[in-house]
GROMACS .gro file of C-alpha atoms in nm:
model
  303
    1MET     CA    1  -0.242  -3.876   1.093
    2THR     CA    2  -0.272  -3.688   0.793
    3PHE     CA    3  -0.112  -3.350   0.675
    4ASP     CA    4  -0.459  -3.221   0.607
    5GLN     CA    5  -0.533  -3.272   1.017
    6LEU     CA    6  -0.184  -3.116   1.135
    7VAL     CA    7  -0.271  -2.813   0.946
    8ALA     CA    8  -0.605  -2.754   1.084
    9PHE     CA    9  -0.488  -2.847   1.406
   10LEU     CA   10  -0.208  -2.536   1.341
   11ALA     CA   11  -0.456  -2.342   1.190
   12VAL     CA   12  -0.720  -2.359   1.473
   13ALA     CA   13  -0.411  -2.335   1.712
   14HIS     CA   14  -0.279  -1.997   1.562
   15GLU     CA   15  -0.628  -1.833   1.478
   16GLY     CA   16  -0.757  -1.883   1.862
   17GLY     CA   17  -1.076  -2.068   1.698
   18PHE     CA   18  -1.265  -2.319   1.522
   19SER     CA   19  -1.458  -2.036   1.269
   20ALA     CA   20  -1.142  -1.818   1.224
   21ALA     CA   21  -0.963  -2.143   1.136
   22SER     CA   22  -1.195  -2.241   0.851
   23ASP     CA   23  -1.208  -1.919   0.689
   24THR     CA   24  -0.857  -1.901   0.648
   25LEU     CA   25  -0.852  -2.297   0.508
   26HIS     CA   26  -1.145  -2.212   0.296
   27LYS     CA   27  -1.293  -2.545   0.429
   28SER     CA   28  -1.625  -2.545   0.627
   29GLN     CA   29  -1.617  -2.547   1.029
   30PRO     CA   30  -1.754  -2.928   1.049
   31ALA     CA   31  -1.471  -2.972   0.834
   32VAL     CA   32  -1.239  -2.865   1.031
   33SER     CA   33  -1.354  -2.980   1.329
   34LYS     CA   34  -1.427  -3.327   1.203
   35LEU     CA   35  -0.990  -3.314   1.074
   36VAL     CA   36  -0.928  -3.218   1.468
   37ARG     CA   37  -1.148  -3.452   1.642
   38ASN     CA   38  -1.028  -3.786   1.405
   39LEU     CA   39  -0.635  -3.649   1.477
   40GLU     CA   40  -0.745  -3.617   1.843
   41ASP     CA   41  -0.902  -3.977   1.885
   42GLU     CA   42  -0.607  -4.111   1.716
   43LEU     CA   43  -0.333  -3.989   1.928
   44GLY     CA   44  -0.579  -4.075   2.213
   45VAL     CA   45  -0.542  -3.724   2.374
   46THR     CA   46  -0.723  -3.367   2.408
   47LEU     CA   47  -0.548  -3.087   2.202
   48PHE     CA   48  -0.830  -2.817   2.252
   49ASP     CA   49  -0.982  -2.727   2.562
   50ARG     CA   50  -1.362  -2.622   2.392
   51ARG     CA   51  -1.520  -2.532   2.753
   52GLN     CA   52  -1.470  -2.159   2.642
   53TYR     CA   53  -1.546  -1.965   2.361
   54ARG     CA   54  -1.232  -1.968   2.215
   55ALA     CA   55  -1.018  -2.275   2.159
   56THR     CA   56  -0.752  -2.300   2.360
   57LEU     CA   57  -0.425  -2.614   2.392
   58SER     CA   58  -0.437  -2.798   2.633
   59ASP     CA   59  -0.078  -2.882   2.774
   60ALA     CA   60  -0.080  -3.169   2.558
   61GLY     CA   61  -0.158  -2.909   2.288
   62ARG     CA   62   0.100  -2.730   2.354
   63LEU     CA   63   0.362  -2.961   2.384
   64PHE     CA   64   0.248  -3.136   2.025
   65LEU     CA   65   0.184  -2.749   1.831
   66GLU     CA   66   0.621  -2.734   1.828
   67ARG     CA   67   0.636  -3.041   1.686
   68ALA     CA   68   0.376  -3.029   1.429
   69GLU     CA   69   0.510  -2.706   1.333
   70ALA     CA   70   0.827  -2.815   1.236
   71LEU     CA   71   0.643  -3.155   1.059
   72VAL     CA   72   0.442  -2.902   0.859
   73GLU     CA   73   0.714  -2.668   0.776
   74HIS     CA   74   0.968  -3.008   0.658
   75THR     CA   75   0.691  -3.145   0.466
   76GLU     CA   76   0.575  -2.808   0.251
   77ALA     CA   77   0.974  -2.750   0.212
   78LEU     CA   78   0.976  -3.085   0.049
   79ARG     CA   79   0.677  -3.009  -0.173
   80THR     CA   80   0.845  -2.722  -0.299
   81PHE     CA   81   1.186  -2.938  -0.363
   82GLY     CA   82   0.981  -3.174  -0.550
   83ARG     CA   83   0.791  -2.939  -0.742
   84GLN     CA   84   1.132  -2.784  -0.830
   85LEU     CA   85   1.275  -3.160  -0.954
   86GLY     CA   86   0.955  -3.160  -1.170
   87GLY     CA   87   1.010  -2.812  -1.374
   88GLN     CA   88   0.706  -2.662  -1.172
   89ILE     CA   89   0.970  -2.407  -0.987
   90GLU     CA   90   1.327  -2.301  -1.204
   91ALA     CA   91   1.628  -2.462  -1.004
   92VAL     CA   92   1.813  -2.087  -1.061
   93VAL     CA   93   1.727  -1.743  -1.060
   94ARG     CA   94   2.025  -1.486  -1.189
   95LEU     CA   95   2.005  -1.140  -1.105
   96ALA     CA   96   2.223  -0.868  -1.255
   97VAL     CA   97   2.290  -0.596  -1.060
   98GLU     CA   98   2.436  -0.258  -1.165
   99ALA     CA   99   2.778  -0.131  -0.960
  100VAL     CA  100   2.599   0.126  -0.742
  101THR     CA  101   2.285   0.031  -0.609
  102PRO     CA  102   2.180  -0.022  -0.276
  103VAL     CA  103   2.265  -0.367  -0.152
  104GLY     CA  104   2.096  -0.348   0.147
  105PRO     CA  105   1.755  -0.308  -0.047
  106ILE     CA  106   1.801  -0.581  -0.272
  107MET     CA  107   1.936  -0.838   0.068
  108VAL     CA  108   1.585  -0.822   0.235
  109ILE     CA  109   1.450  -0.889  -0.114
  110LEU     CA  110   1.664  -1.168  -0.211
  111ARG     CA  111   1.574  -1.282   0.182
  112GLY     CA  112   1.259  -1.312   0.154
  113LEU     CA  113   1.267  -1.539  -0.143
  114GLN     CA  114   1.494  -1.760   0.023
  115GLU     CA  115   1.260  -1.809   0.306
  116ARG     CA  116   0.993  -1.847   0.051
  117PHE     CA  117   1.199  -2.086  -0.225
  118PRO     CA  118   1.480  -2.256  -0.021
  119ALA     CA  119   1.615  -2.488  -0.254
  120VAL     CA  120   1.640  -2.249  -0.547
  121ARG     CA  121   1.990  -2.145  -0.614
  122ILE     CA  122   2.037  -1.734  -0.636
  123GLU     CA  123   2.311  -1.570  -0.864
  124LEU     CA  124   2.388  -1.239  -0.860
  125SER     CA  125   2.606  -1.055  -1.069
  126THR     CA  126   2.750  -0.715  -1.058
  127GLU     CA  127   2.732  -0.588  -1.343
  128ARG     CA  128   2.853  -0.192  -1.510
  129LEU     CA  129   2.675   0.046  -1.686
  130ALA     CA  130   2.568  -0.087  -1.963
  131GLY     CA  131   2.626  -0.466  -1.860
  132ALA     CA  132   2.358  -0.509  -1.663
  133ALA     CA  133   2.107  -0.447  -1.979
  134ASP     CA  134   2.390  -0.649  -2.131
  135ALA     CA  135   2.326  -0.947  -1.906
  136LEU     CA  136   1.940  -0.951  -2.032
  137ARG     CA  137   2.034  -0.973  -2.406
  138GLU     CA  138   2.248  -1.221  -2.332
  139GLU     CA  139   2.041  -1.432  -2.190
  140ARG     CA  140   2.310  -1.401  -1.845
  141ALA     CA  141   1.961  -1.287  -1.641
  142GLU     CA  142   1.634  -1.316  -1.605
  143ILE     CA  143   1.580  -0.960  -1.436
  144ALA     CA  144   1.829  -0.637  -1.420
  145VAL     CA  145   1.844  -0.363  -1.206
  146ALA     CA  146   2.054  -0.107  -1.361
  147THR     CA  147   2.036   0.235  -1.545
  148THR     CA  148   1.874   0.258  -1.896
  149LEU     CA  149   2.159   0.382  -2.030
  150GLY     CA  150   2.240   0.218  -2.399
  151VAL     CA  151   1.918   0.022  -2.369
  152GLY     CA  152   1.661  -0.050  -2.645
  153LEU     CA  153   1.375  -0.047  -2.458
  154THR     CA  154   1.107  -0.233  -2.722
  155LYS     CA  155   1.200  -0.576  -2.566
  156LEU     CA  156   1.186  -0.467  -2.239
  157GLU     CA  157   0.964  -0.388  -1.941
  158ARG     CA  158   1.088  -0.164  -1.657
  159VAL     CA  159   0.954  -0.060  -1.282
  160HIS     CA  160   1.154   0.218  -1.145
  161PHE     CA  161   1.342   0.067  -0.854
  162ARG     CA  162   1.569   0.336  -0.699
  163THR     CA  163   1.763   0.670  -0.743
  164VAL     CA  164   2.094   0.689  -0.672
  165ARG     CA  165   2.283   1.004  -0.658
  166ILE     CA  166   2.640   1.051  -0.794
  167LEU     CA  167   2.876   1.301  -0.621
  168PRO     CA  168   3.226   1.363  -0.751
  169VAL     CA  169   3.437   1.376  -0.423
  170ALA     CA  170   3.828   1.335  -0.363
  171HIS     CA  171   4.031   1.280  -0.050
  172ARG     CA  172   4.060   1.591   0.150
  173ASP     CA  173   4.423   1.576   0.099
  174HIS     CA  174   4.429   1.550  -0.282
  175PRO     CA  175   4.543   1.896  -0.434
  176LEU     CA  176   4.140   1.935  -0.593
  177ALA     CA  177   3.990   1.943  -0.274
  178THR     CA  178   4.140   2.279  -0.202
  179CYS     CA  179   4.095   2.439  -0.524
  180LYS     CA  180   3.822   2.707  -0.579
  181LYS     CA  181   3.445   2.597  -0.700
  182PRO     CA  182   3.407   2.522  -0.990
  183ILE     CA  183   3.734   2.330  -1.074
  184PRO     CA  184   3.854   2.424  -1.413
  185PRO     CA  185   3.804   2.108  -1.684
  186ALA     CA  186   4.200   2.184  -1.734
  187LEU     CA  187   4.294   2.098  -1.399
  188LEU     CA  188   4.071   1.795  -1.337
  189ARG     CA  189   4.194   1.683  -1.658
  190ALA     CA  190   4.539   1.708  -1.478
  191HIS     CA  191   4.454   1.469  -1.250
  192PRO     CA  192   4.364   1.093  -1.244
  193GLN     CA  193   3.991   1.038  -1.277
  194ILE     CA  194   3.884   0.696  -1.153
  195VAL     CA  195   3.612   0.551  -1.342
  196LEU     CA  196   3.422   0.226  -1.361
  197ARG     CA  197   3.527   0.035  -1.650
  198ASP     CA  198   3.223  -0.071  -1.846
  199SER     CA  199   3.132  -0.416  -1.848
  200ALA     CA  200   2.907  -0.409  -2.141
  201HIS     CA  201   3.020  -0.668  -2.422
  202ASP     CA  202   2.982  -0.353  -2.695
  203PRO     CA  203   3.301  -0.152  -2.708
  204ALA     CA  204   3.076   0.133  -2.827
  205ALA     CA  205   2.872   0.169  -2.550
  206PRO     CA  206   2.832   0.514  -2.365
  207SER     CA  207   3.055   0.620  -2.109
  208LEU     CA  208   2.876   0.820  -1.808
  209ASN     CA  209   3.037   1.107  -1.634
  210VAL     CA  210   3.382   1.090  -1.795
  211LEU     CA  211   3.627   1.372  -1.897
  212GLU     CA  212   3.747   1.328  -2.211
  213GLY     CA  213   4.152   1.418  -2.220
  214GLY     CA  214   4.218   1.365  -1.889
  215VAL     CA  215   4.416   1.097  -1.697
  216ARG     CA  216   4.237   0.829  -1.609
  217TRP     CA  217   4.222   0.506  -1.402
  218SER     CA  218   3.987   0.198  -1.441
  219VAL     CA  219   3.875  -0.018  -1.199
  220THR     CA  220   3.618  -0.324  -1.198
  221ASP     CA  221   3.439  -0.244  -0.926
  222VAL     CA  222   3.270   0.062  -0.656
  223THR     CA  223   3.424  -0.025  -0.360
  224ALA     CA  224   3.798  -0.029  -0.524
  225LYS     CA  225   3.695   0.294  -0.673
  226ARG     CA  226   3.639   0.422  -0.372
  227ASP     CA  227   3.965   0.276  -0.206
  228VAL     CA  228   4.158   0.407  -0.492
  229ILE     CA  229   3.977   0.764  -0.448
  230LEU     CA  230   4.085   0.767  -0.035
  231ALA     CA  231   4.420   0.670  -0.087
  232GLY     CA  232   4.385   1.018  -0.246
  233MET     CA  233   4.549   0.866  -0.589
  234GLY     CA  234   4.235   1.048  -0.812
  235TRP     CA  235   3.878   1.154  -0.830
  236GLY     CA  236   3.559   1.075  -0.968
  237GLY     CA  237   3.210   1.024  -0.886
  238LEU     CA  238   3.071   0.780  -0.618
  239PRO     CA  239   2.684   0.721  -0.530
  240GLU     CA  240   2.600   0.869  -0.215
  241HIS     CA  241   2.536   0.626   0.012
  242VAL     CA  242   2.905   0.487  -0.078
  243VAL     CA  243   3.061   0.806   0.062
  244ALA     CA  244   2.802   0.958   0.315
  245GLU     CA  245   2.986   0.813   0.633
  246ALA     CA  246   3.341   0.964   0.485
  247LEU     CA  247   3.217   1.281   0.380
  248ALA     CA  248   3.053   1.330   0.719
  249ALA     CA  249   3.406   1.240   0.905
  250ARG     CA  250   3.524   1.505   0.625
  251VAL     CA  251   3.758   1.235   0.475
  252LEU     CA  252   3.639   1.317   0.181
  253VAL     CA  253   3.513   1.663   0.028
  254ARG     CA  254   3.275   1.724  -0.227
  255LEU     CA  255   3.391   1.863  -0.586
  256GLU     CA  256   3.217   2.066  -0.822
  257VAL     CA  257   3.199   1.946  -1.148
  258PRO     CA  258   3.015   2.127  -1.376
  259GLU     CA  259   3.092   1.845  -1.654
  260PHE     CA  260   2.945   1.604  -1.503
  261GLU     CA  261   2.606   1.541  -1.728
  262VAL     CA  262   2.438   1.334  -1.503
  263GLN     CA  263   2.437   1.400  -1.063
  264ALA     CA  264   2.118   1.139  -1.008
  265MET     CA  265   2.132   0.789  -1.160
  266GLU     CA  266   1.758   0.651  -1.242
  267LEU     CA  267   1.789   0.248  -1.142
  268PHE     CA  268   1.472   0.020  -1.298
  269ALA     CA  269   1.409  -0.385  -1.280
  270MET     CA  270   1.400  -0.487  -1.649
  271ARG     CA  271   1.355  -0.806  -1.787
  272ARG     CA  272   1.230  -0.906  -2.117
  273ARG     CA  273   0.939  -0.906  -2.241
  274ASP     CA  274   0.981  -1.206  -2.541
  275ARG     CA  275   1.101  -1.449  -2.241
  276PRO     CA  276   0.875  -1.646  -2.048
  277HIS     CA  277   0.924  -1.579  -1.645
  278GLY     CA  278   0.929  -1.903  -1.399
  279VAL     CA  279   0.737  -1.860  -1.054
  280VAL     CA  280   1.021  -1.737  -0.840
  281ALA     CA  281   1.159  -1.514  -1.150
  282GLN     CA  282   0.806  -1.347  -1.129
  283ALA     CA  283   0.821  -1.358  -0.752
  284LEU     CA  284   1.119  -1.134  -0.787
  285TRP     CA  285   1.013  -0.954  -1.007
  286GLU     CA  286   0.739  -0.858  -0.791
  287GLU     CA  287   0.909  -0.783  -0.512
  288LEU     CA  288   1.155  -0.543  -0.661
  289GLY     CA  289   0.848  -0.350  -0.800
  290ARG     CA  290   0.735  -0.339  -0.479
  291SER     CA  291   1.034  -0.223  -0.320
  292GLY     CA  292   1.063   0.076  -0.563
  293PRO     CA  293   0.917   0.448  -0.492
  294THR     CA  294   0.577   0.461  -0.729
  295SER     CA  295   0.820   0.720  -0.983
  296PRO     CA  296   1.111   0.812  -1.018
  297ALA     CA  297   1.275   1.140  -0.867
  298PRO     CA  298   1.342   1.415  -1.100
  299ARG     CA  299   1.723   1.421  -1.215
  300ARG     CA  300   1.891   1.691  -1.031
  301ARG     CA  301   2.154   1.910  -1.348
  302ARG     CA  302   2.335   2.180  -1.246
  303SER     CA  303   2.369   2.502  -1.444
   0.00000   0.00000   0.00000
């Protein structure tokens, strides 16, 4: 019994005929028929009923199918692992993701990648503001999903991934929640603004929607920022997908803050042009490109 015989058997079973199986396998129909016939002769059983136009599995064929599928799947997984050990497939792929990125689409892509390359380790890091692009520069990641804030694009290629709206919010019991709109800047500065601390190593990295001269609390992830705001201890901008439920339940209130320069963040998948990309990193790049819209939505600004 050979691997090619099993693959031919599965192709005929799944495609419902020898002709369709030959197209799938890019082999001639006589070659596929011979592989299956030799398998039957070796096993001493008839796997297909050939009396009808479409080849149908015999009782023995149906019992054999499940075992054959498992064996072929395990063999292909072993081959993939062997290629990985031989250096054809990278052992680790590192993805740096801006903290405001919706997790759902990323998980769908990584799940598909895991199914295709089960032996590859994925290292997913969450960065803030210019930190994801920093990870590319310092070669701590092969691919980043981030804004182009403070990023030199000459050495990077990019594809648009998502547009994330940033909404200034406060708890409904916070003093700012009942203020007349728009809220005066002096009043905003009197209450702690909860901001994400940039994970970039460059201390001069540009900030985003931070009111200068005001009281400021800094946190290192979006979940902590949301929790502090939900506790009524400050206000700040959060991604729409993070606060949608709390806004609908009227636990959080949207604020009108003209000083917010950015109402939407354009997120791009980015990678370096001057570095080679492995098989898995290339597959990840292609999936990120397919997942995103064809062009960024226009940025919304308030007058």
